[in-house]
XYZ file of C-alpha atoms in Angstrom:
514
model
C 7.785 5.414 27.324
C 8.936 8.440 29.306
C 6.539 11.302 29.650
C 8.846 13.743 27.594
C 8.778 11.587 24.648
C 4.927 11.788 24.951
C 3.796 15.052 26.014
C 2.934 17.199 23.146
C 2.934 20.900 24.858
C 6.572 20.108 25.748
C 8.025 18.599 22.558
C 6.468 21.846 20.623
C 7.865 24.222 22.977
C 11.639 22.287 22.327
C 11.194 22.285 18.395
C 11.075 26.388 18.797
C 13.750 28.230 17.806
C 15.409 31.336 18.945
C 13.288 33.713 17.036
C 9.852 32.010 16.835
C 10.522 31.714 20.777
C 10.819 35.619 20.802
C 8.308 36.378 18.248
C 5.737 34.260 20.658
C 6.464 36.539 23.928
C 5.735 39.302 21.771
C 3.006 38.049 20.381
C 1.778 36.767 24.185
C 2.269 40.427 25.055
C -0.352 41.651 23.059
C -2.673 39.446 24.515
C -3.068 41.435 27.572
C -1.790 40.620 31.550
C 1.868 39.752 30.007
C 3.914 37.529 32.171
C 0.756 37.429 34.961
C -1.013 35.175 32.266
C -0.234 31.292 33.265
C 0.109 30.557 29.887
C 2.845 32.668 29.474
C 4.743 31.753 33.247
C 3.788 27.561 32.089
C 5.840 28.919 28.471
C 8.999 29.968 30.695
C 8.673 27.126 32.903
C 8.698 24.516 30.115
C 11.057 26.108 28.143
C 13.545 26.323 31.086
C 12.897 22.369 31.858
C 15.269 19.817 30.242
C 12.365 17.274 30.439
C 9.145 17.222 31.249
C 8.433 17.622 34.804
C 4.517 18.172 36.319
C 5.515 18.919 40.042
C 8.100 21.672 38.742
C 5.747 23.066 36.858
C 2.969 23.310 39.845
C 5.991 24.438 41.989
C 7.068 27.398 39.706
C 3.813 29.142 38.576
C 0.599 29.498 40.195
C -1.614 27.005 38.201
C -3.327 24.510 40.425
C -3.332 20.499 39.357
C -6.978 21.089 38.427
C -5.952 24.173 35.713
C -3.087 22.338 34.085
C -4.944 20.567 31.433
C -6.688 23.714 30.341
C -3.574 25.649 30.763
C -1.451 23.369 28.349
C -4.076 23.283 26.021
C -4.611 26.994 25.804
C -0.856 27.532 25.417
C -0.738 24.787 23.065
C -3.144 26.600 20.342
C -1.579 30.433 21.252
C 2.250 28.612 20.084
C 0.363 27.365 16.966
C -0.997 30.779 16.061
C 2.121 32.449 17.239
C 3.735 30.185 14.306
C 0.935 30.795 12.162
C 2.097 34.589 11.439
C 5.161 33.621 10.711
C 6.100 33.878 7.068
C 9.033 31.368 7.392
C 5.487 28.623 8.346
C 3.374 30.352 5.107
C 3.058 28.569 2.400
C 0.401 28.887 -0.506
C -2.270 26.007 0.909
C -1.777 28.365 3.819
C -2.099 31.450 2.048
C -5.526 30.182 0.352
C -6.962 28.788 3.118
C -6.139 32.438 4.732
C -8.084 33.808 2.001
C -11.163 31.351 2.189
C -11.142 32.481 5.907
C -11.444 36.020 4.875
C -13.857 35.454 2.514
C -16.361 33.521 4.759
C -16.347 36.527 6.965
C -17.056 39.100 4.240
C -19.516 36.947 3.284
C -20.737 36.316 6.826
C -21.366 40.417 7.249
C -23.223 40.461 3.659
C -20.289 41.999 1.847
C -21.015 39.453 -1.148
C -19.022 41.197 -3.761
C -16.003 41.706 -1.954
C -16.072 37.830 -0.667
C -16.085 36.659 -4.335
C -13.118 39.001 -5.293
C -11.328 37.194 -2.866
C -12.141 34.063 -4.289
C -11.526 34.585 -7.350
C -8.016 35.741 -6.380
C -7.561 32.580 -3.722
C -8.896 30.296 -6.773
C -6.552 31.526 -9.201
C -3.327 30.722 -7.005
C -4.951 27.657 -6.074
C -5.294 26.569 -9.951
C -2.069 28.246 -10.764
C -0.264 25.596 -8.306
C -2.829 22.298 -9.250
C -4.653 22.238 -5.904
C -7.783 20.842 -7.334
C -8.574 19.476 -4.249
C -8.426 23.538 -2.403
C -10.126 25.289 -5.993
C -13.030 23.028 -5.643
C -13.803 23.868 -2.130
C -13.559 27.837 -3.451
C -15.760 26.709 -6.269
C -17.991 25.691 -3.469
C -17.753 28.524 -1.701
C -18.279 30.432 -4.668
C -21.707 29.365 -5.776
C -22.975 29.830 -2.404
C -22.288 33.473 -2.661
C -23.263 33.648 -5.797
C -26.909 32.609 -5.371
C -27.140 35.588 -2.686
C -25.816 38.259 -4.960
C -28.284 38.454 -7.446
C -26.969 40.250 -11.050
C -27.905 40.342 -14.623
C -25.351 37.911 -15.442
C -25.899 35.607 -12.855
C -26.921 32.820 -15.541
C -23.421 32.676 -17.443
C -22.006 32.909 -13.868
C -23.676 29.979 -12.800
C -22.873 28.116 -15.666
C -19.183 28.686 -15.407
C -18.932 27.982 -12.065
C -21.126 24.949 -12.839
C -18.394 23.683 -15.448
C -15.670 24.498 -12.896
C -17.061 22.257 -10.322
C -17.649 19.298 -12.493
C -14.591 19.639 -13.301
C -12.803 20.287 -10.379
C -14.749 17.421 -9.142
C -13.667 14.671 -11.393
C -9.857 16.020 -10.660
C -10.143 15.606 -7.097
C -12.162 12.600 -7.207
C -9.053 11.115 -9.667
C -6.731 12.373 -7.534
C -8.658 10.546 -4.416
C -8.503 7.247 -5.627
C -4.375 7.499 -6.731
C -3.531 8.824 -3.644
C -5.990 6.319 -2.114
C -4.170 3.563 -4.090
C -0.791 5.049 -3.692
C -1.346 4.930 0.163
C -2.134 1.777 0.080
C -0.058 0.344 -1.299
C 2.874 2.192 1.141
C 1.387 0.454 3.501
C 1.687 -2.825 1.878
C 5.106 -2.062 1.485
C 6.016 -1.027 5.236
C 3.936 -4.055 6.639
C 4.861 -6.721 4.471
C 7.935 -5.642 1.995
C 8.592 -7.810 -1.032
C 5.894 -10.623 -2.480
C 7.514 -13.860 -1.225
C 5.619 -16.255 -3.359
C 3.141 -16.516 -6.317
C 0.105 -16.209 -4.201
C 1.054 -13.011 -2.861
C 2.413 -11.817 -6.238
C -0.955 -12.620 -7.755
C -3.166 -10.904 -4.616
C -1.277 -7.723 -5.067
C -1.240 -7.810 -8.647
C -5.314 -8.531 -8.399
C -5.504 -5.633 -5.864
C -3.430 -3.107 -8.155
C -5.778 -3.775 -11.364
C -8.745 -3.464 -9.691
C -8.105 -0.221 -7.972
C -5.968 1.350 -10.735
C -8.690 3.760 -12.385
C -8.974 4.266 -16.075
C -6.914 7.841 -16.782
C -5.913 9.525 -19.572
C -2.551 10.874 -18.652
C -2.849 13.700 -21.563
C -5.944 14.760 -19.341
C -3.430 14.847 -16.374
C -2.065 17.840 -14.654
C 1.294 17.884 -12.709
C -0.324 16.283 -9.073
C -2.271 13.724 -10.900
C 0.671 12.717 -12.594
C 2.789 12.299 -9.262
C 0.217 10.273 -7.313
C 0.188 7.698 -10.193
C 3.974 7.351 -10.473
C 4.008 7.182 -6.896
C 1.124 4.230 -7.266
C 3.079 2.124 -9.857
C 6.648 2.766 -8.016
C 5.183 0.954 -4.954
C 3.896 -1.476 -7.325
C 7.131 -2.289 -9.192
C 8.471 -2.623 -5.510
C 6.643 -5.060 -3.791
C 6.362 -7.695 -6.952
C 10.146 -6.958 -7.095
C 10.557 -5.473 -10.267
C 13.751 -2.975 -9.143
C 13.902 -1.505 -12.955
C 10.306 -0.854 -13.332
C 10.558 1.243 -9.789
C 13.250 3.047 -11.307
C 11.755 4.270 -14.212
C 8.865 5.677 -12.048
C 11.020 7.066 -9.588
C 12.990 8.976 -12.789
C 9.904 9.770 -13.525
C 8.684 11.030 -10.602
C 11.700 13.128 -10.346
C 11.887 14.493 -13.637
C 8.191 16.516 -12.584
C 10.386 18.311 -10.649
C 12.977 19.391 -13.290
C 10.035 20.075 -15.750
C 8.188 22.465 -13.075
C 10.854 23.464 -10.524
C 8.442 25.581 -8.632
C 6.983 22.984 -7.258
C 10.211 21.736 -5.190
C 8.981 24.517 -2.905
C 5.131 23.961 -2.981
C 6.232 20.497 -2.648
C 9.245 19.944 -0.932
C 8.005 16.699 0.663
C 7.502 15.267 -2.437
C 10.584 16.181 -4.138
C 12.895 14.469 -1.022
C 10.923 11.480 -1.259
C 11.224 11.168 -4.940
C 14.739 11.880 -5.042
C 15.409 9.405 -2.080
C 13.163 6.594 -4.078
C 15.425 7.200 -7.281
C 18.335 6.550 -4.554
C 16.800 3.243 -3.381
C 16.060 2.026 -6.828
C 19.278 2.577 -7.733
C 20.554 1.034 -5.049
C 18.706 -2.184 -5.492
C 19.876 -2.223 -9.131
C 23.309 -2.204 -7.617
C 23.958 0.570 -10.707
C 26.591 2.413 -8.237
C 27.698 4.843 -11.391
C 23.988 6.208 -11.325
C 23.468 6.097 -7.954
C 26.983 7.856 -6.913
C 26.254 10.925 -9.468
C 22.937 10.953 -8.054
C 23.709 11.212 -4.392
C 25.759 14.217 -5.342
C 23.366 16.248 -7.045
C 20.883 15.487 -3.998
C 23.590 16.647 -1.823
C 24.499 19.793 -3.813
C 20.221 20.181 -3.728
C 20.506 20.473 -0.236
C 23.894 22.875 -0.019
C 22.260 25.170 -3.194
C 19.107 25.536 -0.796
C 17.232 25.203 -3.900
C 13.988 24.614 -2.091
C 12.082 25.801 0.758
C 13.507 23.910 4.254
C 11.970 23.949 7.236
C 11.976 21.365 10.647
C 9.966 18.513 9.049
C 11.893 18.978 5.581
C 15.244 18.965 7.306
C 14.578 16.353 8.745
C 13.905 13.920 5.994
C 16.991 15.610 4.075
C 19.064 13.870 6.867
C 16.976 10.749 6.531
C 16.947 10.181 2.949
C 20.815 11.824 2.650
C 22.289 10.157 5.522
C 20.929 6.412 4.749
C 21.875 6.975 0.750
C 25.636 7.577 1.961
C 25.554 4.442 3.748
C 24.131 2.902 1.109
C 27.368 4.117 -0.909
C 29.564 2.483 1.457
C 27.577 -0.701 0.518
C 27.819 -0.708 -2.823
C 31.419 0.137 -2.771
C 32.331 -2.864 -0.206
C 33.825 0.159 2.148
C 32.757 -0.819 5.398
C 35.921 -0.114 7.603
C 35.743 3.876 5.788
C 31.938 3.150 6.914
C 31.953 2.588 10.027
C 33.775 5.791 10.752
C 30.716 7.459 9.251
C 28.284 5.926 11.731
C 29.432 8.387 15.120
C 28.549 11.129 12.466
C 25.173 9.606 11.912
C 24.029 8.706 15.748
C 24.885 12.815 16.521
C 22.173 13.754 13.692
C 19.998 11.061 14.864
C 19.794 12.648 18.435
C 19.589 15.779 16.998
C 16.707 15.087 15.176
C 15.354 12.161 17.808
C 11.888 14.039 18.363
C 11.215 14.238 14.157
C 12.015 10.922 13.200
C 9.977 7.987 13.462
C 11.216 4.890 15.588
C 11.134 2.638 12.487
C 13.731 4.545 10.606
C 16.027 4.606 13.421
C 16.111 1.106 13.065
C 16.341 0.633 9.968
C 19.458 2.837 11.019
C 20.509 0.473 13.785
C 20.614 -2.715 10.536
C 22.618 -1.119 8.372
C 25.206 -0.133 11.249
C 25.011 -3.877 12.206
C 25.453 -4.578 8.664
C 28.008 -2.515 7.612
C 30.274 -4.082 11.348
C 29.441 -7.432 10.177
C 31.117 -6.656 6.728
C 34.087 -4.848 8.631
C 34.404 -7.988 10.252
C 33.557 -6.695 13.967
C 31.036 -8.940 15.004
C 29.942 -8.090 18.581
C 29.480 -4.144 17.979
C 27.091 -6.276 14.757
C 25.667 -7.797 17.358
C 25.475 -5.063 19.682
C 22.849 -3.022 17.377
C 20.706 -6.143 16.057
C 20.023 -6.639 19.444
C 18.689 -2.967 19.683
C 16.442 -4.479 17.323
C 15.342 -7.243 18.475
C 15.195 -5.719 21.837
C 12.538 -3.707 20.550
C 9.050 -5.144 21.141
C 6.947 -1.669 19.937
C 8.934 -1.867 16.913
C 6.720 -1.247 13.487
C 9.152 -2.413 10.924
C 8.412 -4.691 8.091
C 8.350 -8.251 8.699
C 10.547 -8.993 6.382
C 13.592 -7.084 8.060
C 12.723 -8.061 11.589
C 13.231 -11.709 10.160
C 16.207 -10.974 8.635
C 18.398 -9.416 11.400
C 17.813 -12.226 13.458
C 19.757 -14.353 10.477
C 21.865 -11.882 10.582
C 22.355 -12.441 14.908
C 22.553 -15.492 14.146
C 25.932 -15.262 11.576
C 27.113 -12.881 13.917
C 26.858 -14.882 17.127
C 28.918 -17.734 15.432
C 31.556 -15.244 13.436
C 32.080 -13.927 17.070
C 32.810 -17.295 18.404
C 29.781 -16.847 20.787
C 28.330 -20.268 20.178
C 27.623 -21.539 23.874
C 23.519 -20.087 23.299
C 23.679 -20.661 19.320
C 21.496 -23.463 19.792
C 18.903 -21.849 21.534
C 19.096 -18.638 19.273
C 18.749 -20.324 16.740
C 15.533 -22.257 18.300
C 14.050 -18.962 19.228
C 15.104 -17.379 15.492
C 13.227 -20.775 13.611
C 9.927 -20.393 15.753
C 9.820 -16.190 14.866
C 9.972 -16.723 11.051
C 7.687 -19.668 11.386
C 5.233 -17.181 13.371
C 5.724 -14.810 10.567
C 5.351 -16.823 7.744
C 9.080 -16.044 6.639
C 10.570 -19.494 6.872
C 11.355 -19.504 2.762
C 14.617 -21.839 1.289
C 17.166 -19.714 1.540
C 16.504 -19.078 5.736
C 15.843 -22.562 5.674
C 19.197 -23.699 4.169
C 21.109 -20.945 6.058
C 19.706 -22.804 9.685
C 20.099 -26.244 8.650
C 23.834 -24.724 8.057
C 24.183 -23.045 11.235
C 22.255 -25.949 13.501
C 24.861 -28.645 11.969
C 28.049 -27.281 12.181
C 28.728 -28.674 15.737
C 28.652 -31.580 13.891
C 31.533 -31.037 11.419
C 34.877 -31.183 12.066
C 37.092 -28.401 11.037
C 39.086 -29.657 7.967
C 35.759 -30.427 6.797
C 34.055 -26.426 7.155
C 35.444 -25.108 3.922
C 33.884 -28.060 1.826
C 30.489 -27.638 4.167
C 30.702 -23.823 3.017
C 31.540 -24.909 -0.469
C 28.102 -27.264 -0.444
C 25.895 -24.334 1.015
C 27.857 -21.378 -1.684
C 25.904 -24.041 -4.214
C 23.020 -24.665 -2.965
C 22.232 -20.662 -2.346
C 23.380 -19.293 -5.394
C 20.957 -20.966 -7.896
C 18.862 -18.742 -5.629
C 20.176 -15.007 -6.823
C 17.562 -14.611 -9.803
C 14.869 -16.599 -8.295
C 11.787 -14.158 -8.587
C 10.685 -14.624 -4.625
C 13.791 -16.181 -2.986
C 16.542 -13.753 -4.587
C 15.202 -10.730 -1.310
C 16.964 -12.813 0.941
C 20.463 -11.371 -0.893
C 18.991 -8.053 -0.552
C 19.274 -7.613 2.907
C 22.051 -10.113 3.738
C 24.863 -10.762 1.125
C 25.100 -14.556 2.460
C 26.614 -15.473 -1.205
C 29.757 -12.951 -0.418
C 29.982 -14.070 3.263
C 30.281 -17.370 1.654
C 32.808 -16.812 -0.666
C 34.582 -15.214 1.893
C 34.551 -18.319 4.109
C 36.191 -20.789 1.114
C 38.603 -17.742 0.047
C 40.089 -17.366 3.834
C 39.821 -13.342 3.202
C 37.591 -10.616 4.665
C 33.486 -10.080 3.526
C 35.061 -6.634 2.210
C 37.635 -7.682 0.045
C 34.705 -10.077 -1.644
C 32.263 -7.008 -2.003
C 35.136 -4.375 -3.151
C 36.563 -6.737 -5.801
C 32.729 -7.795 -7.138
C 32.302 -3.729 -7.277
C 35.365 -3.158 -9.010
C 34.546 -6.045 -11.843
C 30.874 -4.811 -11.959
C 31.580 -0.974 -12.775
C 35.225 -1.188 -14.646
């Protein structure tokens, strides 16, 4: 990987914008020496460079090799705290954790009373937004001062604040393990995607009892509440069940239209839940719901009904970008779709430094996906071998396996069947290595592997035969994925009918949703 991917000074100094870029030379000003300070000449330098480049940097300000290091570091923290003082960057955790700093150092010089005015004030914004987790480190705080500053009604004080941590303490401890078991189970999810047979539906079933925690959700506050949707969407994921995950996405969501401040306490939280809803919609295939969804999520993001910065824009073009595709999907509209996907590779550079290489690929599928149902198989081809390509790539198993079925359809749609053999060799031994080698992959090889030997007036019965044979597979419980990330069944169909993928897909979504 090239070192301007890598190096963290540089990428920083690129996310800047105009302003915070100005706001930092003026706060770098007030530091003392101005522009004579390397910090500030290594600022210019990098700011100037298009990547990152050590011997230009050497060349054009007076730090030697050995100072660099320290240099970069030092400027690294002064940007941070530059952006710290910015009130577009405040946000309450910031704002309490400001005040927690303040009132260690009242406390530090002996100024007891005033620190635990200030805590009181930082604890009561804190509780006010259900930060259990930052109230019971005030709480903490709190009784540490207090046993300093001695009063008459120290007792009662101590038996309040007492109360307050115990129960401040359960909260965060309950919030600990669901966000513990709601993390965990992401990760399932990312590594492994759906259960693929009854001994992996059973471990994560064992796994999810045994590390749910006994709750009362009447005793549960707003954040305790989201952490164990969160936990049971995952859930209703991975085992499969698409209508369960919808409810606790809705769910999920609906926190938000109950206590709307929090879409800008949270703004994380609300994208990800609304993007969730998306996806279980979209594995429903309930395109009515999912359509009128999209378009409140995009009139969300036009209202500017909740605080956006870098990070948050950034998953609004995530979540909104791959839910529009998704549209095209579930309409069969891949030739209007593909004229969408020039669109989507300019925001993708755009925000290349604040996305993670796994969604970009996820990306790259459905492009392949959507030319494969527009019929153009090489550009298919040409982005599932971007995939495949990539050997750092951290994308669920599941997928990986699944575009090279796809390469496979592909190569022989595209009349590129002089390596098919080999390819599909290589594609046999990868699910085998990944334990992915389930009926419906094996039936779709077997397929591919013998049509050399059938003769042509014989393909559309040989299609006919496999059509069969897959689609007692569409509500098998472990088997019925493989439809979820490669519509075989309409490819099929369109193979028998003599007509176009999309013309299958349209006319299923206009008999589905009349």
């Amino acid at each position: 990987m090239s070192i301007e991917k890598t190096d963290a000074l540089f990428l920083l100094v690129k996310s800047l914008t105009k302003s915070e870029k100005r706001q930092f030379k003026l706060y770098a000003g007030r530091l003392g020496g101005n522009s004579e300070k390397n910090f500030i000449a290594l600022f210019t330098v990098l700011d100037k460079l298009v990547e990152f480049d050590e011997k230009e940097i050497l060349l054009k300000t007076n730090i030697k090799k050995q100072q660099l290091s320290n240099s970069k570091a030092h400027l690294y923290r002064q940007i941070l705290v530059s952006l710290k003082l910015n009130p577009i960057h405040q946000n309450v955790k910031m704002q309490v954790r400001e005040q927690l700093d303040f009132a260690t150092i009242l406390y530090n010089k002996g100024l007891h009373k005033q620190s635990l005015k200030v805590l009181d004030k930082a604890k009561g914004i804190a509780l006010a937004n259900e930060d259990s987790i930052l109230a019971f480190s005030i709480v903490e705080l709190e009784k540490v001062v207090e046993s300093q500053y001695i009063t008459r009604s120290l007792s009662s004080r101590a038996d309040d604040l007492i109360l307050q941590s115990k129960d401040l303490g359960e909260k965060t401890l309950m919030l600990s393990k669901l966000s513990n078991l709601s993390l965990q189970l992401y990760s399932m999810l990312l590594k492994k995607g759906y259960v693929s047979n009854d001994k992996d539906f059973e471990e994560v079933r064992s796994f999810f009892r045994a590390s749910l925690p006994e709750y009362n959700i009447k005793k549960f506050g707003v954040i305790e509440k989201l952490y164990l949707y969160k936990a049971y969407l995952w859930y209703s994921f991975i085992v499969q069940d698409f209508v369960s995950g919808y409810r606790y996405a809705q769910k999920w969501v609906d926190l938000f239209y109950y206590n709307p401040e929090m879409k800008k306490t949270n703004p994380v939280f609300y994208l990800k839940g609304i993007n969730y809803l998306l996806e279980a919609l979209f594995l429903v295939q309930h395109l009515t719901k999912f359509r009128s969804t999209l378009n409140f999520f995009e009139e969300e993001l036009n209202n500017q009904n909740f605080l956006l910065n870098e990070n948050t824009e950034s998953l609004a073009f995530l979540y909104l970008y791959l839910n529009k595709i998704n549209l095209y999907f579930l309409e069969g509209n891949f030739k209007q779709g593909i004229n969408f996907i020039p669109e989507v590779l300019d925001e993708i550079e755009s925000h290349r430094s604040k996305i993670d290489e796994h969604h970009v690929m996820v990306f790259y599928y459905k492009f392949a996906s959507m030319y494969f149902g527009a019929s153009d198989y090489e550009k298919s081809i040409f982005y599932l071998e971007k995939i495949i390509r990539n050997k750092q790539l951290g994308m669920r198993e599941d997928l990986l396996c699944f575009t090279r079925i796809l390469n496979l359809i592909a190569h022989y749609e595209a009349g590129m069947d002089q390596n098919l053999e080999a390819l599909i060799k290589s594609t046999y031994k990868f699910l085998i290595k990944m334990n992915e080698l389930h009926l419906v992959q094996q039936k779709i090889i077997s397929f591919l592997r013998n049509l050399s030997n059938i003769y042509p007036h014989e393909l559309k019965n040989a299609f006919k035969e496999l059509h069969g044979e897959l689609k007692v597979f569409e509500n098998h419980p472990y088997e019925k994925r493989s439809f979820m990330y490669l519509d075989i069944i309409s490819w099929l169909e369109s193979k028998i009918d003599n007509v176009s993928v999309e013309s299958i897909i349209r006319k299923k979504s206009r008999i589905q949703y009349k």
